[in-house]
């Protein structure tokens, strides 16, 4: 039994080292790319553009909690370039449509959760804020506080006035300010 265990460990180590070596060779090959001719630059730009585009999609998919097998993406890309597909066009279309629906469902769920959280945070803030001394709440729910009252005559509807304000989100993030402008 011990010899099988040792043999398994040796096999695992060899596989791991070869995988690391292959990854290192791929990284080294990418680092040693020479871009001397216009054709080389064009070919590299096409590949880099596709990679950059896919990187954004992969990152979003991972952030939505859906793991991505990057090796299979590279294998699929290579299969496509060599016209050696393991799925039919129809099968791939069905799979990609399912992936798109799943991603859209996850995006909607994430947006709903963010909206519900923001609404709860806003409601809690407004409840706490209206109890502060000097805060006025209008019939529409708008809350304001006069920091420095004006002096002189009160304006009427036809008068032009100048006001200064700072608009902030419930977390204190400033989104608009007449003072800063």
mmCIF file of C-alpha atoms in Angstrom:
data_model
loop_
_atom_site.group_PDB
_atom_site.id
_atom_site.type_symbol
_atom_site.label_atom_id
_atom_site.label_comp_id
_atom_site.label_asym_id
_atom_site.label_seq_id
_atom_site.Cartn_x
_atom_site.Cartn_y
_atom_site.Cartn_z
ATOM 1 C CA UNK A 1 0.000 0.000 0.000
ATOM 2 C CA UNK A 2 2.855 2.379 0.858
ATOM 3 C CA UNK A 3 4.476 1.839 -2.543
ATOM 4 C CA UNK A 4 1.241 2.794 -4.349
ATOM 5 C CA UNK A 5 1.058 5.918 -2.214
ATOM 6 C CA UNK A 6 4.688 6.812 -3.020
ATOM 7 C CA UNK A 7 4.159 6.087 -6.705
ATOM 8 C CA UNK A 8 1.058 8.300 -6.732
ATOM 9 C CA UNK A 9 2.985 11.144 -5.090
ATOM 10 C CA UNK A 10 5.811 10.822 -7.604
ATOM 11 C CA UNK A 11 3.340 10.818 -10.497
ATOM 12 C CA UNK A 12 1.551 13.839 -9.058
ATOM 13 C CA UNK A 13 4.852 15.692 -8.633
ATOM 14 C CA UNK A 14 5.905 14.934 -12.223
ATOM 15 C CA UNK A 15 2.550 16.113 -13.585
ATOM 16 C CA UNK A 16 2.701 19.260 -11.456
ATOM 17 C CA UNK A 17 6.243 20.079 -12.535
ATOM 18 C CA UNK A 18 5.473 19.508 -16.204
ATOM 19 C CA UNK A 19 2.402 21.736 -15.945
ATOM 20 C CA UNK A 20 4.457 24.466 -14.266
ATOM 21 C CA UNK A 21 7.156 24.058 -16.911
ATOM 22 C CA UNK A 22 4.573 24.321 -19.709
ATOM 23 C CA UNK A 23 3.060 27.450 -18.136
ATOM 24 C CA UNK A 24 6.525 28.951 -17.712
ATOM 25 C CA UNK A 25 7.372 28.170 -21.371
ATOM 26 C CA UNK A 26 4.124 29.810 -22.505
ATOM 27 C CA UNK A 27 4.850 32.890 -20.382
ATOM 28 C CA UNK A 28 8.445 33.024 -21.631
ATOM 29 C CA UNK A 29 7.283 32.626 -25.249
ATOM 30 C CA UNK A 30 4.858 35.522 -24.798
ATOM 31 C CA UNK A 31 7.596 37.654 -23.225
ATOM 32 C CA UNK A 32 10.039 36.877 -26.069
ATOM 33 C CA UNK A 33 7.673 37.863 -28.887
ATOM 34 C CA UNK A 34 9.403 40.036 -31.454
ATOM 35 C CA UNK A 35 7.332 42.626 -33.258
ATOM 36 C CA UNK A 36 9.614 43.847 -36.037
ATOM 37 C CA UNK A 37 7.427 43.692 -39.122
ATOM 38 C CA UNK A 38 4.035 45.226 -39.721
ATOM 39 C CA UNK A 39 2.557 41.731 -40.244
ATOM 40 C CA UNK A 40 3.902 40.617 -36.839
ATOM 41 C CA UNK A 41 2.450 43.697 -35.175
ATOM 42 C CA UNK A 42 -0.909 43.119 -36.869
ATOM 43 C CA UNK A 43 -1.059 39.445 -35.841
ATOM 44 C CA UNK A 44 -0.043 40.264 -32.278
ATOM 45 C CA UNK A 45 -2.597 43.093 -32.105
ATOM 46 C CA UNK A 46 -5.429 40.794 -33.215
ATOM 47 C CA UNK A 47 -4.524 38.219 -30.549
ATOM 48 C CA UNK A 48 -3.945 40.805 -27.827
ATOM 49 C CA UNK A 49 -7.231 42.537 -28.654
ATOM 50 C CA UNK A 50 -9.169 39.264 -28.414
ATOM 51 C CA UNK A 51 -7.365 38.410 -25.164
ATOM 52 C CA UNK A 52 -8.080 41.816 -23.651
ATOM 53 C CA UNK A 53 -11.733 41.606 -24.667
ATOM 54 C CA UNK A 54 -12.087 38.123 -23.191
ATOM 55 C CA UNK A 55 -10.254 39.137 -20.027
ATOM 56 C CA UNK A 56 -13.014 41.621 -19.202
ATOM 57 C CA UNK A 57 -15.721 39.003 -19.736
ATOM 58 C CA UNK A 58 -13.854 36.411 -17.693
ATOM 59 C CA UNK A 59 -13.361 38.870 -14.837
ATOM 60 C CA UNK A 60 -17.062 39.768 -14.799
ATOM 61 C CA UNK A 61 -18.070 36.112 -14.892
ATOM 62 C CA UNK A 62 -15.768 35.318 -11.959
ATOM 63 C CA UNK A 63 -17.089 38.320 -10.004
ATOM 64 C CA UNK A 64 -20.611 36.960 -10.531
ATOM 65 C CA UNK A 65 -19.507 33.723 -8.853
ATOM 66 C CA UNK A 66 -19.133 31.613 -11.981
ATOM 67 C CA UNK A 67 -15.721 29.927 -12.200
ATOM 68 C CA UNK A 68 -13.903 30.001 -15.530
ATOM 69 C CA UNK A 69 -11.489 27.355 -16.806
ATOM 70 C CA UNK A 70 -8.966 29.521 -18.653
ATOM 71 C CA UNK A 71 -7.137 26.481 -20.040
ATOM 72 C CA UNK A 72 -10.329 25.332 -21.763
ATOM 73 C CA UNK A 73 -10.853 28.812 -23.184
ATOM 74 C CA UNK A 74 -7.356 28.693 -24.695
ATOM 75 C CA UNK A 75 -7.962 25.125 -25.921
ATOM 76 C CA UNK A 76 -11.261 26.184 -27.504
ATOM 77 C CA UNK A 77 -9.600 29.170 -29.167
ATOM 78 C CA UNK A 78 -6.881 26.923 -30.548
ATOM 79 C CA UNK A 79 -9.462 24.366 -31.742
ATOM 80 C CA UNK A 80 -11.373 27.134 -33.483
ATOM 81 C CA UNK A 81 -8.234 28.424 -35.211
ATOM 82 C CA UNK A 82 -7.420 24.906 -36.403
ATOM 83 C CA UNK A 83 -11.051 24.090 -37.313
ATOM 84 C CA UNK A 84 -11.011 21.071 -34.998
ATOM 85 C CA UNK A 85 -14.118 21.730 -32.940
ATOM 86 C CA UNK A 86 -15.267 19.249 -30.309
ATOM 87 C CA UNK A 87 -18.840 20.616 -30.430
ATOM 88 C CA UNK A 88 -21.011 21.439 -33.409
ATOM 89 C CA UNK A 89 -21.828 25.049 -34.198
ATOM 90 C CA UNK A 90 -25.398 24.409 -33.001
ATOM 91 C CA UNK A 91 -24.193 22.897 -29.707
ATOM 92 C CA UNK A 92 -21.878 25.841 -29.094
ATOM 93 C CA UNK A 93 -24.661 28.295 -29.904
ATOM 94 C CA UNK A 94 -26.975 26.566 -27.421
ATOM 95 C CA UNK A 95 -24.284 26.523 -24.719
ATOM 96 C CA UNK A 96 -23.410 30.183 -25.274
ATOM 97 C CA UNK A 97 -27.069 31.229 -25.204
ATOM 98 C CA UNK A 98 -27.466 29.373 -21.904
ATOM 99 C CA UNK A 99 -24.344 31.065 -20.542
ATOM 100 C CA UNK A 100 -25.666 34.457 -21.645
ATOM 101 C CA UNK A 101 -29.020 33.825 -19.918
ATOM 102 C CA UNK A 102 -27.277 32.689 -16.725
ATOM 103 C CA UNK A 103 -25.016 35.755 -16.728
ATOM 104 C CA UNK A 104 -27.996 38.052 -17.317
ATOM 105 C CA UNK A 105 -29.905 36.409 -14.451
ATOM 106 C CA UNK A 106 -26.899 36.861 -12.144
ATOM 107 C CA UNK A 107 -26.466 40.499 -13.252
ATOM 108 C CA UNK A 108 -30.157 41.175 -12.538
ATOM 109 C CA UNK A 109 -29.941 39.488 -9.140
ATOM 110 C CA UNK A 110 -26.838 41.515 -8.281
ATOM 111 C CA UNK A 111 -28.476 44.771 -9.423
ATOM 112 C CA UNK A 112 -31.623 43.967 -7.427
ATOM 113 C CA UNK A 113 -29.586 43.239 -4.319
ATOM 114 C CA UNK A 114 -27.614 46.477 -4.718
ATOM 115 C CA UNK A 115 -30.832 48.454 -5.240
ATOM 116 C CA UNK A 116 -32.496 46.892 -2.180
ATOM 117 C CA UNK A 117 -29.409 47.559 -0.060
ATOM 118 C CA UNK A 118 -29.194 51.165 -1.266
ATOM 119 C CA UNK A 119 -32.894 51.724 -0.578
ATOM 120 C CA UNK A 120 -32.596 50.289 2.943
ATOM 121 C CA UNK A 121 -29.478 52.366 3.629
ATOM 122 C CA UNK A 122 -31.179 55.502 2.290
ATOM 123 C CA UNK A 123 -34.314 54.947 4.364
ATOM 124 C CA UNK A 124 -32.252 54.383 7.502
ATOM 125 C CA UNK A 125 -30.208 57.514 6.796
ATOM 126 C CA UNK A 126 -33.290 59.661 6.222
ATOM 127 C CA UNK A 127 -34.922 58.407 9.431
ATOM 128 C CA UNK A 128 -31.810 59.206 11.454
ATOM 129 C CA UNK A 129 -31.142 62.492 9.672
ATOM 130 C CA UNK A 130 -34.643 63.943 10.152
ATOM 131 C CA UNK A 131 -34.191 63.692 13.920
ATOM 132 C CA UNK A 132 -31.121 65.954 13.850
ATOM 133 C CA UNK A 133 -31.521 69.477 15.100
ATOM 134 C CA UNK A 134 -31.953 71.989 12.264
ATOM 135 C CA UNK A 135 -32.926 69.461 9.576
ATOM 136 C CA UNK A 136 -36.141 70.364 7.769
ATOM 137 C CA UNK A 137 -38.159 67.697 5.946
ATOM 138 C CA UNK A 138 -40.509 68.888 3.217
ATOM 139 C CA UNK A 139 -43.808 67.267 2.263
ATOM 140 C CA UNK A 140 -42.062 65.468 -0.628
ATOM 141 C CA UNK A 141 -39.474 63.992 1.742
ATOM 142 C CA UNK A 142 -36.609 66.291 0.779
ATOM 143 C CA UNK A 143 -34.402 67.047 3.754
ATOM 144 C CA UNK A 144 -32.203 70.080 4.097
ATOM 145 C CA UNK A 145 -30.318 71.985 6.732
ATOM 146 C CA UNK A 146 -29.561 75.700 6.640
ATOM 147 C CA UNK A 147 -25.900 75.978 7.585
ATOM 148 C CA UNK A 148 -25.688 79.777 7.533
ATOM 149 C CA UNK A 149 -28.940 81.719 7.326
ATOM 150 C CA UNK A 150 -29.012 84.619 4.904
ATOM 151 C CA UNK A 151 -29.467 88.188 5.985
ATOM 152 C CA UNK A 152 -31.547 90.905 4.412
ATOM 153 C CA UNK A 153 -34.810 90.776 2.564
ATOM 154 C CA UNK A 154 -36.367 87.429 1.697
ATOM 155 C CA UNK A 155 -36.589 86.814 -2.043
ATOM 156 C CA UNK A 156 -39.883 86.497 -3.870
ATOM 157 C CA UNK A 157 -40.703 84.252 -6.836
ATOM 158 C CA UNK A 158 -39.472 86.784 -9.435
ATOM 159 C CA UNK A 159 -36.085 87.394 -7.740
ATOM 160 C CA UNK A 160 -32.769 85.841 -8.788
ATOM 161 C CA UNK A 161 -30.837 84.278 -5.934
ATOM 162 C CA UNK A 162 -27.461 82.620 -5.506
ATOM 163 C CA UNK A 163 -27.195 79.534 -3.346
ATOM 164 C CA UNK A 164 -24.385 77.220 -2.359
ATOM 165 C CA UNK A 165 -24.920 73.545 -1.667
ATOM 166 C CA UNK A 166 -23.112 70.257 -1.292
ATOM 167 C CA UNK A 167 -24.896 67.072 -2.403
ATOM 168 C CA UNK A 168 -23.757 63.827 -0.790
ATOM 169 C CA UNK A 169 -24.811 60.205 -0.847
ATOM 170 C CA UNK A 170 -25.802 58.452 2.353
ATOM 171 C CA UNK A 171 -22.244 57.174 2.772
ATOM 172 C CA UNK A 172 -20.896 60.743 2.638
ATOM 173 C CA UNK A 173 -19.607 60.576 -0.945
ATOM 174 C CA UNK A 174 -19.957 64.014 -2.530
ATOM 175 C CA UNK A 175 -21.686 63.924 -5.924
ATOM 176 C CA UNK A 176 -22.220 67.662 -6.521
ATOM 177 C CA UNK A 177 -21.096 70.928 -4.989
ATOM 178 C CA UNK A 178 -21.651 74.528 -5.974
ATOM 179 C CA UNK A 179 -18.888 75.431 -3.526
ATOM 180 C CA UNK A 180 -16.308 73.248 -5.334
ATOM 181 C CA UNK A 181 -17.229 74.814 -8.691
#
